[in-house]
Amino acid sequence: MVGKLYLVATPIGNLEDITLRAINVLKKVDLIAAEDTRHTLQLLNHLEISKPLVSYYKQNEKYKKELIIEKLEEGKNVAIVSDAGTPAISDPGEEVVRYAIEKNIDVIPIPGANAAISALICSGLNTNQFTFIGFLPTNKKEKKEILEDIKQEKRTLIFYEAPHKLTKTLEDIKEILGNREIALARELTKLHEEFIRGDIQSVLKNLGEPRGEFVIIVEGSKLGEREAQIEDLKQLSLEKHYEFYQNLGMNKKEIIKQIAKDRKVEKNEIYQYFM
Ligand code: SAM
């Protein structure tokens, strides 16, 4: 009989945030695949569990999954754990899950701590519908492209970010998505847990040098598609704004009227400009 693959959530700070079921599964499995074996060993020592550990992290995920599947096919039960929180959420796990499914191996979630959901539920922003973005790319161009992509997203947005990149990322979000309401969740479940809420500008003003771990929750776009388009057109030069409507086949009079409406200025002002 083949074994089962368990995805076990572990604490994101407070060691009490581990479920009874997670403890029982960690006691019962034959092997634990851990993102950082030294880190997981500390947790296992705390729980008084002694188990064989194998390292399983993003860079060795592709070949370590073979070893894990081999063990499962030998009938061994395997638990995947990451350094903190839920495996496969901005952490290794996805590859081995896909591979296990291909091999008809049961994949079993052992739910528990997750930074994104913990931050969202205390954000004060809309929790009904949300989009998890996770870490933005480090590459400037790719980062900008993703932010442009989600600019019109109406659902609440969830980002993970490293402390040394937090200020820049908040500035980038403000530049592309506008000065929205946000909630920064810092050091969740730890001694210095803190929620900083407000618009991006005011949060940035009071932030100082970010220390610790952060989740950024950003309110979704309040603009409809046309309103968002007008916001974009207003960022352009008057010539480009004109060109946009010209390409839609509008005549000069109509264009001037529309530009004045978009920019909330007198028609005559736009008319004079294009004289
Ligand atoms: N798998 C994890 C989970 O379920 O939340 C996420 C792992 S990801 C590599 C690490 C990121 O999650 C951090 O950079 C931070 O953005 C967020 N995070 C993890 N623990 C946190 C905590 N205690 N407080 C705030 N953010 C945390």
Short mmCIF file of C-alpha atoms and ligand atoms in Angstrom, two decimals:
data_model
loop_
_atom_site.label_atom_id
_atom_site.label_comp_id
_atom_site.label_asym_id
_atom_site.label_seq_id
_atom_site.Cartn_x
_atom_site.Cartn_y
_atom_site.Cartn_z
CA MET A 1 0.00 0.00 0.00
CA VAL A 2 1.30 3.48 -0.82
CA GLY A 3 1.70 6.08 1.91
CA LYS A 4 -0.04 9.44 2.27
CA LEU A 5 1.38 12.91 1.77
CA TYR A 6 0.43 15.37 4.53
CA LEU A 7 0.83 19.13 4.20
CA VAL A 8 1.20 20.28 7.77
CA ALA A 9 0.84 23.94 8.81
CA THR A 10 3.21 25.05 11.57
CA PRO A 11 3.25 28.27 13.67
CA ILE A 12 4.15 31.66 12.15
CA GLY A 13 5.60 32.91 15.44
CA ASN A 14 3.66 31.73 18.45
CA LEU A 15 4.53 28.08 19.13
CA GLU A 16 1.06 27.49 20.57
CA ASP A 17 -0.39 27.91 17.08
CA ILE A 18 -0.12 24.27 16.11
CA THR A 19 -3.15 22.01 16.04
CA LEU A 20 -3.51 18.73 17.94
CA ARG A 21 -3.97 17.03 14.60
CA ALA A 22 -0.73 18.52 13.25
CA ILE A 23 1.14 17.21 16.32
CA ASN A 24 -0.41 13.76 15.91
CA VAL A 25 0.43 13.63 12.21
CA LEU A 26 4.04 14.71 12.86
CA LYS A 27 4.26 11.94 15.48
CA LYS A 28 2.75 9.35 13.16
CA VAL A 29 4.52 9.93 9.82
CA ASP A 30 7.69 8.05 8.82
CA LEU A 31 9.47 11.04 7.34
CA ILE A 32 9.25 14.84 7.54
CA ALA A 33 10.33 16.88 4.53
CA ALA A 34 11.27 20.31 5.85
CA GLU A 35 12.21 23.58 4.15
CA ASP A 36 15.00 24.06 6.70
CA THR A 37 15.72 20.95 8.77
CA ARG A 38 17.47 22.90 11.55
CA HIS A 39 14.49 25.21 11.92
CA THR A 40 12.00 22.31 11.98
CA LEU A 41 14.19 20.41 14.43
CA GLN A 42 13.64 23.22 16.95
CA LEU A 43 9.88 22.85 16.59
CA LEU A 44 10.10 19.05 16.85
CA ASN A 45 12.27 19.32 19.95
CA HIS A 46 9.73 21.69 21.48
CA LEU A 47 6.98 19.13 20.70
CA GLU A 48 9.21 16.25 21.89
CA ILE A 49 8.96 14.52 18.54
CA SER A 50 11.87 12.65 17.02
CA LYS A 51 11.60 11.82 13.31
CA PRO A 52 13.87 11.43 10.28
CA LEU A 53 14.07 14.74 8.43
CA VAL A 54 14.91 15.45 4.82
CA SER A 55 15.48 18.92 3.39
CA TYR A 56 12.98 20.11 0.82
CA TYR A 57 13.33 23.69 -0.38
CA LYS A 58 12.58 25.67 -3.55
CA GLN A 59 15.99 25.04 -5.19
CA ASN A 60 16.00 21.25 -4.68
CA GLU A 61 12.23 20.81 -5.03
CA LYS A 62 12.53 19.33 -8.53
CA TYR A 63 14.72 16.37 -7.57
CA LYS A 64 13.78 15.97 -3.90
CA LYS A 65 10.19 15.35 -4.95
CA GLU A 66 11.42 12.12 -6.61
CA LEU A 67 12.82 10.90 -3.30
CA ILE A 68 9.63 11.83 -1.46
CA ILE A 69 7.46 9.99 -4.00
CA GLU A 70 9.77 6.98 -3.79
CA LYS A 71 9.25 6.86 -0.02
CA LEU A 72 5.48 7.22 -0.45
CA GLU A 73 5.48 4.41 -3.02
CA GLU A 74 7.36 2.24 -0.51
CA GLY A 75 4.37 2.73 1.78
CA LYS A 76 5.86 5.42 4.02
CA ASN A 77 3.75 8.38 5.20
CA VAL A 78 5.41 11.74 4.61
CA ALA A 79 4.71 15.21 6.08
CA ILE A 80 5.75 18.39 4.31
CA VAL A 81 6.40 21.39 6.55
CA SER A 82 7.80 24.83 5.77
CA ASP A 83 9.68 27.17 8.09
CA ALA A 84 6.47 28.87 9.11
CA GLY A 85 2.80 28.68 8.24
CA THR A 86 1.11 26.71 5.52
CA PRO A 87 3.30 24.77 3.06
CA ALA A 88 2.88 25.58 -0.64
CA ILE A 89 1.79 29.18 0.10
CA SER A 90 4.82 31.24 -1.01
CA ASP A 91 6.74 28.21 0.25
CA PRO A 92 7.79 24.85 -1.22
CA GLY A 93 5.14 22.17 -1.63
CA GLU A 94 3.36 22.81 -4.92
CA GLU A 95 5.71 20.61 -7.01
CA VAL A 96 5.49 17.52 -4.82
CA VAL A 97 1.71 17.87 -4.50
CA ARG A 98 1.34 17.92 -8.28
CA TYR A 99 3.65 14.94 -8.64
CA ALA A 100 1.83 12.97 -5.92
CA ILE A 101 -1.51 13.61 -7.63
CA GLU A 102 -0.03 12.31 -10.91
CA LYS A 103 1.01 9.14 -9.07
CA ASN A 104 -2.44 8.73 -7.47
CA ILE A 105 -1.10 9.35 -3.97
CA ASP A 106 -3.47 10.87 -1.41
CA VAL A 107 -2.62 14.46 -0.47
CA ILE A 108 -4.01 15.53 2.90
CA PRO A 109 -4.13 19.10 4.27
CA ILE A 110 -3.49 19.68 7.97
CA PRO A 111 -4.64 23.30 8.23
CA GLY A 112 -3.29 25.88 10.63
CA ALA A 113 -1.42 29.17 10.73
CA ASN A 114 -1.13 31.33 7.63
CA ALA A 115 0.15 34.91 7.61
CA ALA A 116 -2.06 36.12 4.72
CA ILE A 117 -5.36 35.06 6.27
CA SER A 118 -4.36 36.15 9.78
CA ALA A 119 -3.52 39.63 8.41
CA LEU A 120 -6.65 39.85 6.27
CA ILE A 121 -9.11 39.04 9.05
CA CYS A 122 -7.76 41.85 11.25
CA SER A 123 -7.27 44.37 8.43
CA GLY A 124 -10.69 46.02 8.66
CA LEU A 125 -10.86 45.81 4.85
CA ASN A 126 -13.26 43.70 2.80
CA THR A 127 -12.76 40.03 3.64
CA ASN A 128 -15.57 38.79 1.41
CA GLN A 129 -13.47 38.53 -1.69
CA PHE A 130 -9.71 38.82 -1.89
CA THR A 131 -6.77 38.12 -4.18
CA PHE A 132 -3.51 36.72 -2.89
CA ILE A 133 -0.51 38.20 -4.72
CA GLY A 134 2.25 36.98 -2.38
CA PHE A 135 5.74 38.35 -3.10
CA LEU A 136 6.07 40.75 -6.01
CA PRO A 137 9.02 40.03 -8.35
CA THR A 138 12.32 41.75 -7.55
CA ASN A 139 12.77 42.71 -11.18
CA LYS A 140 11.52 46.33 -11.48
CA LYS A 141 9.82 45.87 -14.84
CA GLU A 142 8.03 42.64 -13.83
CA LYS A 143 6.97 44.20 -10.52
CA LYS A 144 5.46 47.18 -12.35
CA GLU A 145 3.70 44.89 -14.85
CA ILE A 146 2.02 42.90 -12.08
CA LEU A 147 0.91 46.08 -10.29
CA GLU A 148 -0.49 47.46 -13.58
CA ASP A 149 -2.26 44.12 -14.06
CA ILE A 150 -4.05 44.25 -10.72
CA LYS A 151 -4.77 47.97 -10.75
CA GLN A 152 -8.46 47.45 -11.51
CA GLU A 153 -8.89 44.45 -9.22
CA LYS A 154 -11.90 45.16 -6.99
CA ARG A 155 -11.07 42.47 -4.46
CA THR A 156 -8.85 43.14 -1.44
CA LEU A 157 -5.20 42.46 -2.28
CA ILE A 158 -2.72 40.54 -0.12
CA PHE A 159 1.04 40.91 -0.48
CA TYR A 160 3.99 39.39 1.36
CA GLU A 161 7.10 41.54 1.56
CA ALA A 162 10.54 41.47 3.16
CA PRO A 163 11.16 44.34 5.62
CA HIS A 164 14.03 45.89 3.64
CA LYS A 165 11.81 46.18 0.55
CA LEU A 166 8.63 47.27 2.31
CA THR A 167 8.95 51.05 1.92
CA LYS A 168 9.78 50.84 -1.79
CA THR A 169 6.96 48.39 -2.42
CA LEU A 170 4.45 50.64 -0.63
CA GLU A 171 5.68 53.57 -2.75
CA ASP A 172 5.29 51.48 -5.92
CA ILE A 173 1.78 50.38 -4.90
CA LYS A 174 0.85 54.01 -4.21
CA GLU A 175 2.26 55.18 -7.53
CA ILE A 176 0.39 52.61 -9.61
CA LEU A 177 -2.73 51.76 -7.58
CA GLY A 178 -3.19 55.17 -5.95
CA ASN A 179 -3.19 56.25 -2.32
CA ARG A 180 -5.44 53.44 -1.10
CA GLU A 181 -6.39 52.33 2.39
CA ILE A 182 -4.08 49.60 3.63
CA ALA A 183 -3.36 47.54 6.71
CA LEU A 184 0.17 46.45 7.52
CA ALA A 185 0.28 43.39 9.73
CA ARG A 186 3.61 43.19 11.50
CA GLU A 187 5.06 40.28 13.50
CA LEU A 188 1.77 38.38 13.59
CA THR A 189 1.28 36.16 16.66
CA LYS A 190 4.62 37.38 18.10
CA LEU A 191 5.50 39.65 21.00
CA HIS A 192 5.61 42.80 18.87
CA GLU A 193 2.48 42.10 16.82
CA GLU A 194 1.14 45.34 15.39
CA PHE A 195 -1.42 46.53 12.85
CA ILE A 196 -0.80 49.82 11.08
CA ARG A 197 -3.86 51.06 9.22
CA GLY A 198 -4.53 54.11 7.06
CA ASP A 199 -3.90 55.37 3.56
CA ILE A 200 -0.49 54.48 2.09
CA GLN A 201 0.84 58.02 2.43
CA SER A 202 0.05 58.31 6.13
CA VAL A 203 1.31 54.79 6.85
CA LEU A 204 4.58 55.60 5.07
CA LYS A 205 4.92 58.83 7.04
CA ASN A 206 4.75 57.03 10.37
CA LEU A 207 6.54 53.83 9.43
CA GLY A 208 10.18 54.54 10.23
CA GLU A 209 12.61 51.73 9.45
CA PRO A 210 10.58 48.54 9.00
CA ARG A 211 11.66 45.64 11.23
CA GLY A 212 10.19 42.15 11.45
CA GLU A 213 7.82 40.32 9.14
CA PHE A 214 5.02 42.08 7.27
CA VAL A 215 1.89 41.33 5.32
CA ILE A 216 0.40 44.18 3.28
CA ILE A 217 -3.37 44.24 2.84
CA VAL A 218 -4.59 46.75 0.24
CA GLU A 219 -8.19 47.74 -0.42
CA GLY A 220 -9.48 46.77 -3.85
CA SER A 221 -10.09 49.29 -6.63
CA LYS A 222 -13.21 51.38 -6.18
CA LEU A 223 -13.16 52.54 -9.77
CA GLY A 224 -15.24 51.08 -12.55
CA GLU A 225 -13.52 50.29 -15.86
CA ARG A 226 -14.35 53.64 -17.45
CA GLU A 227 -13.34 55.60 -14.34
CA ALA A 228 -10.03 53.72 -14.27
CA GLN A 229 -9.52 54.54 -17.94
CA ILE A 230 -10.12 58.25 -17.24
CA GLU A 231 -7.60 58.12 -14.41
CA ASP A 232 -5.06 56.67 -16.88
CA LEU A 233 -5.90 59.26 -19.56
CA LYS A 234 -5.37 62.07 -17.03
CA GLN A 235 -1.81 60.89 -16.53
CA LEU A 236 -1.09 61.42 -20.25
CA SER A 237 -0.15 64.64 -22.02
CA LEU A 238 -3.08 66.58 -23.51
CA GLU A 239 -1.86 65.58 -26.99
CA LYS A 240 -1.96 61.86 -26.12
CA HIS A 241 -5.33 62.26 -24.39
CA TYR A 242 -6.59 63.94 -27.60
CA GLU A 243 -5.10 61.19 -29.76
CA PHE A 244 -6.91 58.52 -27.75
CA TYR A 245 -10.33 59.96 -28.58
CA GLN A 246 -9.28 60.79 -32.12
CA ASN A 247 -8.50 57.11 -32.65
CA LEU A 248 -12.06 56.34 -31.54
CA GLY A 249 -13.27 58.45 -34.50
CA MET A 250 -14.48 61.48 -32.50
CA ASN A 251 -14.33 64.98 -34.01
CA LYS A 252 -12.42 67.94 -32.56
CA LYS A 253 -15.44 69.49 -30.82
CA GLU A 254 -16.43 66.21 -29.17
CA ILE A 255 -12.85 65.50 -28.11
CA ILE A 256 -12.37 68.88 -26.45
CA LYS A 257 -15.66 68.50 -24.59
CA GLN A 258 -14.71 65.00 -23.42
CA ILE A 259 -11.18 65.98 -22.33
CA ALA A 260 -12.57 68.90 -20.31
CA LYS A 261 -15.05 66.52 -18.67
CA ASP A 262 -12.36 63.91 -17.91
CA ARG A 263 -10.04 66.51 -16.38
CA LYS A 264 -12.83 68.50 -14.72
CA VAL A 265 -11.70 71.78 -16.30
CA GLU A 266 -13.42 74.44 -18.42
CA LYS A 267 -13.95 73.45 -22.08
CA ASN A 268 -12.47 76.77 -23.12
CA GLU A 269 -9.17 75.95 -21.40
CA ILE A 270 -8.74 72.83 -23.55
CA TYR A 271 -9.98 74.64 -26.62
CA GLN A 272 -7.35 77.39 -26.16
CA TYR A 273 -4.63 74.75 -25.77
CA PHE A 274 -5.43 73.16 -29.10
CA MET A 275 -5.83 76.48 -30.98
N1 SAM B 1 3.78 29.83 4.09
C1 SAM B 1 3.73 31.02 4.89
C2 SAM B 1 2.29 31.30 5.29
O1 SAM B 1 1.49 30.35 5.32
O2 SAM B 1 1.96 32.43 5.62
C3 SAM B 1 4.37 32.19 4.18
C4 SAM B 1 5.83 32.01 3.94
S1 SAM B 1 6.59 33.32 3.10
C5 SAM B 1 8.12 32.62 2.66
C6 SAM B 1 7.10 34.41 4.35
C7 SAM B 1 6.34 35.74 4.33
O3 SAM B 1 5.09 35.60 4.99
C8 SAM B 1 7.04 36.85 5.09
O4 SAM B 1 7.98 37.54 4.26
C9 SAM B 1 5.89 37.76 5.48
O5 SAM B 1 5.50 38.57 4.40
C10 SAM B 1 4.81 36.73 5.77
N2 SAM B 1 4.83 36.32 7.18
C11 SAM B 1 5.20 35.12 7.68
N3 SAM B 1 5.09 35.12 9.02
C12 SAM B 1 4.67 36.34 9.38
C13 SAM B 1 4.36 36.96 10.63
N4 SAM B 1 4.49 36.33 11.78
N5 SAM B 1 3.92 38.25 10.61
C14 SAM B 1 3.78 38.92 9.45
N6 SAM B 1 4.05 38.38 8.25
C15 SAM B 1 4.49 37.11 8.21
#
